[in-house]
Coordinates of C-alpha atoms and ligand atoms in Angstrom, one line a residue:
X1 CA -5.2 24.3 12.1
X2 CA -6.6 24.5 15.6
X3 CA -10.2 24.1 14.4
X4 CA -9.2 20.7 12.9
X5 CA -7.7 19.3 16.1
X6 CA -11.0 19.2 18.0
X7 CA -13.9 18.0 16.0
X8 CA -17.2 16.3 16.5
X9 CA -17.4 12.5 17.0
X10 CA -20.7 10.8 16.5
X11 CA -20.5 7.3 18.0
X12 CA -22.3 4.4 16.6
X13 CA -25.3 3.3 18.7
X14 CA -24.8 -0.3 17.6
X15 CA -21.2 -1.6 17.5
X16 CA -20.7 -4.4 15.1
X17 CA -17.6 -5.6 16.9
X18 CA -19.4 -8.6 18.5
X19 CA -20.2 -10.0 14.9
X20 CA -16.5 -10.2 14.0
X21 CA -14.9 -13.6 13.9
X22 CA -11.4 -12.7 14.9
X23 CA -10.2 -16.3 14.2
X24 CA -11.2 -15.9 10.5
X25 CA -10.7 -12.3 9.5
X26 CA -9.8 -12.6 5.9
X27 CA -8.6 -9.5 4.1
X28 CA -11.2 -6.7 3.8
X29 CA -14.2 -8.7 5.0
X30 CA -15.0 -6.5 8.1
X31 CA -15.2 -2.7 8.4
X32 CA -14.6 -1.1 11.8
X33 CA -17.4 0.9 13.4
X34 CA -16.3 4.4 12.5
X35 CA -14.8 6.5 9.7
X36 CA -13.1 9.9 9.6
X37 CA -14.2 12.4 7.0
X38 CA -13.1 15.9 6.0
X39 CA -14.3 18.0 3.1
X40 CA -12.6 20.5 0.8
X41 CA -14.4 23.5 -0.7
X42 CA -13.6 27.1 -1.5
X43 CA -9.9 26.5 -1.2
X44 CA -9.9 24.9 2.3
X45 CA -10.5 21.8 4.3
X46 CA -13.5 22.0 6.5
X47 CA -15.9 20.0 8.7
X48 CA -13.7 17.2 10.0
X49 CA -15.7 14.6 11.8
X50 CA -15.9 11.0 12.9
X51 CA -19.2 9.2 12.1
X52 CA -20.4 5.6 12.0
X53 CA -19.0 3.7 9.0
X54 CA -21.7 3.6 6.3
X55 CA -22.7 4.5 2.8
X56 CA -22.1 7.9 1.2
X57 CA -24.7 9.8 -0.8
X58 CA -23.2 11.2 -4.0
X59 CA -24.4 12.8 -7.2
X60 CA -24.2 10.6 -10.4
X61 CA -22.1 13.4 -11.8
X62 CA -19.5 13.1 -9.1
X63 CA -16.4 13.8 -11.1
X64 CA -14.1 11.2 -9.6
X65 CA -16.4 8.5 -11.1
X66 CA -15.9 10.0 -14.6
X67 CA -12.5 11.5 -14.8
X68 CA -10.7 9.6 -12.1
X69 CA -9.4 12.2 -9.7
X70 CA -8.9 9.7 -6.9
X71 CA -5.9 8.7 -4.9
X72 CA -5.5 6.4 -1.9
X73 CA -3.1 5.1 0.8
X74 CA -2.7 1.9 2.7
X75 CA -1.0 1.3 6.0
X76 CA -1.4 -0.8 9.1
X77 CA -1.7 -0.6 12.9
X78 CA -0.7 -3.4 15.3
X79 CA -1.1 -4.2 19.0
X80 CA 1.9 -4.6 21.2
X81 CA 2.1 -7.1 24.1
X82 CA 0.7 -4.4 26.4
X83 CA -2.4 -4.0 24.2
X84 CA -1.3 -0.5 23.0
X85 CA -2.0 0.4 19.3
X86 CA 1.1 1.1 17.2
X87 CA 0.7 2.7 13.7
X88 CA 3.5 2.1 11.2
X89 CA 5.0 5.1 9.5
X90 CA 1.8 7.2 9.1
X91 CA 3.8 10.3 8.4
X92 CA 5.2 8.7 5.3
X93 CA 1.7 7.9 4.0
X94 CA 0.4 11.4 4.7
X95 CA 3.3 12.8 2.7
X96 CA 2.8 10.3 -0.2
X97 CA -0.9 11.1 -0.3
X98 CA 0.0 14.7 -1.0
X99 CA 2.6 13.7 -3.7
X100 CA -0.1 11.7 -5.4
X101 CA -2.7 14.5 -5.0
X102 CA -0.3 17.0 -6.6
X103 CA 0.1 14.8 -9.7
X104 CA -3.7 14.6 -10.1
X105 CA -4.2 18.3 -9.6
X106 CA -5.9 17.7 -6.2
X107 CA -5.3 19.8 -3.1
X108 CA -2.8 18.9 -0.4
X109 CA -4.2 17.7 2.9
X110 CA -2.4 19.2 5.9
X111 CA -0.4 16.4 7.5
X112 CA -1.9 17.2 11.0
X113 CA -5.4 16.5 9.7
X114 CA -4.4 13.1 8.4
X115 CA -2.5 12.2 11.6
X116 CA -4.9 13.6 14.1
X117 CA -7.9 12.2 12.3
X118 CA -6.3 8.8 12.2
X119 CA -5.2 9.0 15.9
X120 CA -8.7 9.8 17.0
X121 CA -10.3 7.2 14.8
X122 CA -8.0 4.5 16.2
X123 CA -8.6 5.7 19.8
X124 CA -12.3 5.2 19.2
X125 CA -12.0 1.9 17.4
X126 CA -9.0 0.4 19.3
X127 CA -10.9 -2.8 20.1
X128 CA -11.0 -3.5 16.3
X129 CA -7.2 -3.8 16.2
X130 CA -6.5 -7.5 16.3
X131 CA -3.9 -8.7 18.9
X132 CA -3.1 -12.2 17.4
X133 CA 0.3 -12.7 15.8
X134 CA 0.3 -11.7 12.1
X135 CA -3.0 -9.9 12.4
X136 CA -3.4 -6.1 12.0
X137 CA -5.7 -3.3 11.3
X138 CA -5.5 -2.3 7.7
X139 CA -6.1 1.5 7.3
X140 CA -7.4 3.0 4.1
X141 CA -7.1 6.8 3.7
X142 CA -8.3 8.1 0.3
X143 CA -9.2 11.4 -1.4
X144 CA -11.6 11.9 -4.4
X145 CA -13.2 14.6 -6.4
X146 CA -16.8 15.4 -5.5
X147 CA -17.9 18.2 -7.9
X148 CA -21.2 17.3 -9.5
X149 CA -20.0 18.7 -12.9
X150 CA -19.6 16.9 -16.2
X151 CA -17.1 19.3 -17.7
X152 CA -13.4 18.3 -17.6
X153 CA -11.5 20.4 -15.1
X154 CA -9.9 19.8 -11.7
X155 CA -12.7 19.4 -9.2
X156 CA -13.2 22.3 -6.8
X157 CA -14.5 20.0 -4.0
X158 CA -13.1 16.8 -2.5
X159 CA -13.6 14.3 0.3
X160 CA -10.8 12.8 2.3
X161 CA -11.9 9.7 4.2
X162 CA -10.2 7.1 6.4
X163 CA -11.8 3.7 7.2
X164 CA -10.2 0.6 8.7
X165 CA -10.5 -3.2 8.5
X166 CA -9.2 -5.8 10.9
X167 CA -7.2 -8.3 8.7
X168 CA -5.8 -11.7 9.3
X169 CA -2.5 -13.3 8.3
X170 CA -1.8 -12.6 4.7
X171 CA -0.9 -16.1 3.4
X172 CA 2.4 -15.6 1.6
X173 CA 1.9 -18.5 -0.9
X174 CA 4.9 -18.1 -3.3
X175 CA 3.7 -16.7 -6.5
X176 CA 4.2 -17.4 -10.2
X177 CA 4.9 -14.1 -12.0
X178 CA 5.1 -13.4 -15.7
X179 CA 7.4 -10.8 -17.2
X180 CA 5.1 -8.4 -19.0
X181 CA 6.4 -7.1 -22.3
X182 CA 3.3 -6.0 -24.1
X183 CA 1.2 -4.0 -21.7
X184 CA 2.6 -1.1 -19.6
X185 CA 1.7 -0.2 -16.0
X186 CA 3.3 3.3 -16.1
X187 CA 5.3 5.4 -18.5
X188 CA 7.8 8.2 -18.0
X189 CA 5.8 11.4 -17.5
X190 CA 2.7 9.5 -16.5
X191 CA 1.1 8.8 -13.1
X192 CA 3.0 5.6 -12.1
X193 CA 4.6 7.3 -9.1
X194 CA 1.2 8.4 -7.8
X195 CA -1.1 6.0 -5.8
X196 CA -3.9 6.8 -8.3
X197 CA -7.0 4.7 -8.6
X198 CA -6.8 4.7 -12.4
X199 CA -3.4 3.0 -12.3
X200 CA -5.1 0.0 -10.8
X201 CA -7.9 0.0 -13.3
X202 CA -5.4 -0.1 -16.1
X203 CA -3.6 -3.1 -14.6
X204 CA -6.6 -5.3 -14.2
X205 CA -6.9 -6.6 -17.8
X206 CA -3.2 -7.5 -18.2
X207 CA -3.3 -9.2 -14.8
X208 CA -6.4 -11.2 -15.7
X209 CA -4.8 -12.4 -19.0
X210 CA -1.7 -13.5 -17.0
X211 CA -3.9 -15.4 -14.7
X212 CA -5.5 -17.2 -17.6
X213 CA -2.0 -18.1 -18.7
X214 CA -1.3 -19.7 -15.3
X215 CA 0.4 -16.9 -13.5
X216 CA -0.6 -15.2 -10.3
X217 CA 0.6 -11.7 -11.3
X218 CA 2.9 -9.6 -13.5
X219 CA 6.4 -8.4 -13.4
X220 CA 6.0 -5.0 -15.0
X221 CA 8.8 -3.7 -17.2
X222 CA 9.6 -0.2 -18.4
X223 CA 7.2 1.2 -21.0
X224 CA 9.9 2.2 -23.6
X225 CA 12.1 -0.9 -23.9
X226 CA 10.5 -3.6 -21.7
X227 CA 14.0 -4.5 -20.8
X228 CA 14.1 -3.3 -17.2
X229 CA 12.0 -4.4 -14.2
X230 CA 9.8 -1.9 -12.5
X231 CA 7.3 -3.5 -10.1
X232 CA 5.6 -6.8 -9.3
X233 CA 1.8 -6.7 -9.4
X234 CA 0.8 -3.8 -7.0
X235 CA 4.1 -4.1 -5.1
X236 CA 7.7 -3.1 -5.5
X237 CA 10.1 -5.9 -6.4
X238 CA 13.4 -7.1 -5.1
X239 CA 15.9 -9.7 -6.1
X240 CA 18.8 -11.4 -4.2
X241 CA 21.7 -12.1 -6.6
X242 CA 25.0 -13.4 -5.1
X243 CA 24.0 -12.3 -1.6
X244 CA 23.1 -8.7 -2.7
X245 CA 19.6 -7.3 -2.3
X246 CA 18.8 -5.5 -5.6
X247 CA 15.8 -3.3 -6.4
X248 CA 14.9 -0.9 -9.2
X249 CA 15.6 2.7 -8.3
X250 CA 12.4 4.7 -8.0
X251 CA 11.4 7.0 -10.8
X252 CA 8.2 8.7 -12.1
X253 CA 7.0 5.3 -13.3
X254 CA 7.7 3.4 -10.0
X255 CA 5.7 4.0 -6.8
X256 CA 7.8 4.9 -3.8
X257 CA 6.7 2.0 -1.5
X258 CA 7.1 2.6 2.2
X259 CA 7.7 -1.2 2.6
X260 CA 10.4 -1.0 0.0
X261 CA 12.1 1.8 1.9
X262 CA 11.6 0.0 5.2
X263 CA 13.0 -3.3 3.8
X264 CA 16.1 -1.5 2.4
X265 CA 16.8 0.3 5.8
X266 CA 16.3 -2.9 7.8
X267 CA 18.5 -4.9 5.4
X268 CA 21.3 -2.3 5.7
X269 CA 21.0 -2.5 9.5
X270 CA 21.3 -6.3 9.3
X271 CA 24.5 -5.9 7.2
X272 CA 22.9 -7.1 4.0
X273 CA 24.4 -5.3 0.9
X274 CA 21.7 -3.4 -1.0
X275 CA 21.7 -1.8 -4.5
X276 CA 19.1 0.6 -5.9
X277 CA 19.6 0.8 -9.6
X278 CA 18.2 -0.2 -13.0
X279 CA 17.7 -4.0 -13.0
X280 CA 17.5 -5.5 -16.4
X281 CA 15.4 -8.5 -17.3
X282 CA 18.5 -10.1 -18.9
X283 CA 20.5 -9.8 -15.7
X284 CA 17.8 -11.6 -13.6
X285 CA 17.1 -14.3 -16.2
X286 CA 20.9 -14.9 -16.6
X287 CA 21.2 -15.2 -12.8
X288 CA 18.3 -17.6 -12.8
X289 CA 20.0 -19.7 -15.5
X290 CA 23.4 -19.7 -13.8
X291 CA 22.1 -20.3 -10.3
X292 CA 23.0 -17.0 -8.7
X293 CA 19.4 -15.8 -8.4
X294 CA 18.7 -16.8 -4.8
X295 CA 15.5 -14.9 -4.1
X296 CA 12.9 -12.7 -5.6
X297 CA 9.9 -11.1 -3.8
X298 CA 7.3 -8.3 -3.9
X299 CA 7.2 -5.8 -1.1
X300 CA 4.1 -3.9 0.0
X301 CA 1.9 -3.1 3.0
X302 CA -0.6 -5.9 2.6
X303 CA 1.9 -8.9 2.6
X304 CA 5.1 -7.1 3.6
X305 CA 7.1 -9.7 1.6
X306 CA 5.5 -11.9 -1.0
X307 CA 8.0 -14.5 -2.2
X308 CA 8.2 -15.3 -6.0
X309 CA 8.5 -19.0 -6.8
X310 CA 8.6 -18.8 -10.6
X311 CA 9.4 -16.2 -13.2
X312 CA 7.9 -16.7 -16.7
X313 CA 9.8 -15.0 -19.5
X314 CA 9.1 -15.5 -23.3
X315 CA 7.5 -18.8 -22.8
X316 CA 10.0 -20.3 -20.3
X317 CA 9.4 -20.7 -16.6
X318 CA 12.4 -20.2 -14.4
X319 CA 11.9 -21.8 -11.0
X320 CA 13.7 -20.1 -8.1
X321 CA 15.2 -21.9 -5.1
X322 CA 12.6 -23.3 -2.7
X323 CA 11.2 -20.7 -0.2
X324 CA 12.2 -22.9 2.8
X325 CA 15.9 -22.5 1.7
X326 CA 15.8 -18.7 1.5
X327 CA 17.4 -16.7 4.3
X328 CA 17.5 -13.0 3.4
X329 CA 13.8 -12.2 3.0
X330 CA 12.7 -14.1 6.2
X331 CA 15.4 -12.3 8.3
X332 CA 14.2 -9.0 7.1
X333 CA 10.5 -9.9 7.5
X334 CA 11.1 -11.0 11.1
X335 CA 13.1 -7.9 12.0
X336 CA 10.5 -5.6 10.4
X337 CA 7.6 -7.5 12.1
X338 CA 9.3 -7.1 15.5
X339 CA 9.5 -3.4 15.1
X340 CA 5.9 -3.1 13.9
X341 CA 4.6 -5.0 16.9
X342 CA 6.8 -3.4 19.5
X343 CA 8.7 -6.7 20.2
X344 CA 12.0 -5.0 19.2
X345 CA 13.2 -1.4 19.6
X346 CA 12.4 1.1 16.9
X347 CA 15.7 2.6 15.9
X348 CA 14.2 4.4 12.9
X349 CA 11.4 6.3 14.8
X350 CA 8.8 4.6 12.6
X351 CA 6.1 3.8 15.2
X352 CA 3.4 6.3 16.3
X353 CA 1.7 5.1 19.4
X354 CA -2.1 5.9 19.6
Ligands
PLP401 C1 0.9 0.8 -2.7 C2 1.8 0.4 -3.8 C3 3.1 -0.2 -3.5 C4 3.5 -0.6 -2.2 O1 3.6 0.6 -1.3 P1 3.7 0.4 0.3 O2 3.8 1.7 0.8 O3 4.9 -0.5 0.5 O4 2.4 -0.4 0.6 C5 3.9 -0.6 -4.6 N1 3.5 -0.4 -5.9 C6 2.3 0.2 -6.2 C7 1.9 0.4 -7.6 C8 1.4 0.6 -5.1 O5 0.2 1.1 -5.4

């Protein structure tokens, strides 16, 4: 892989950094100056390079646009007090990208191309990593099929690209979620465990209908019985019942969230009992009724922890204890944030320093 470790870097002649309002970053409003690209053809990855962020030129027949061979990742980098850039668990994202790619009959990307491309990109664009508390650099790696060919078959050519966006505090307004029992996000044997673009497309209509009914997002249930929880919106989901942190065990219809894994490990370190198992809708609704449901929240890279305020089930809204009175999620969030930003030691070996 030596030829991928040193590659050409074309620097922008006009940095857009001075146009960025770092006090009002939003989420995905600004794109950093550069992007990393590597192409796949004839059975191998070639031509890795960093170039100025900008539009791509593609054939209208580009197969990803028709048949959906497209997978992506999402992770974040932070600045520590010394101004150094820390990337959170990029190796886990590189591995998951390949697990997703395999399910969609796409080629694996050697992990060193992912990590080295990302390291060099962030070295170049380190001034785009915000330093303010709660701010971060969102990193979007993705792979898609580029054959200009209208027949249905696995593409023979692909792009892998990484671009980044400085992002502000993700405002964790507690959400109202509806238990979805008609539509399905993912079924056994399907693509639910892959971070596939098409999974998101299929979730948009059910999510829009839930919003019209007054909810922020959905609590997805299993495709077969709709009796067991799977995920919340585009995040994994966790419940605190009687002091125990409970989350659905992963399966081929549940995405293996890196935040989910990190929250479980931090909780265990904090001495909070955790359980990964089937979680029935009935168990959670019963707990809401008898007052033992203390917390519920989504977990994912964008928000880390997104508290759930209300669960709507079969026409009844169950209101959870006020967010101000919750203790488990905030403890875990603080512990995790401290590791990500270098304020606390990293006992898990999660941080890659640029
Ligand atoms: C990305 C994603 C998650 C969260 O994964 P993280 O690695 O924690 O960001 C959960 N569910 C789905 C469907 C996702 O696409």
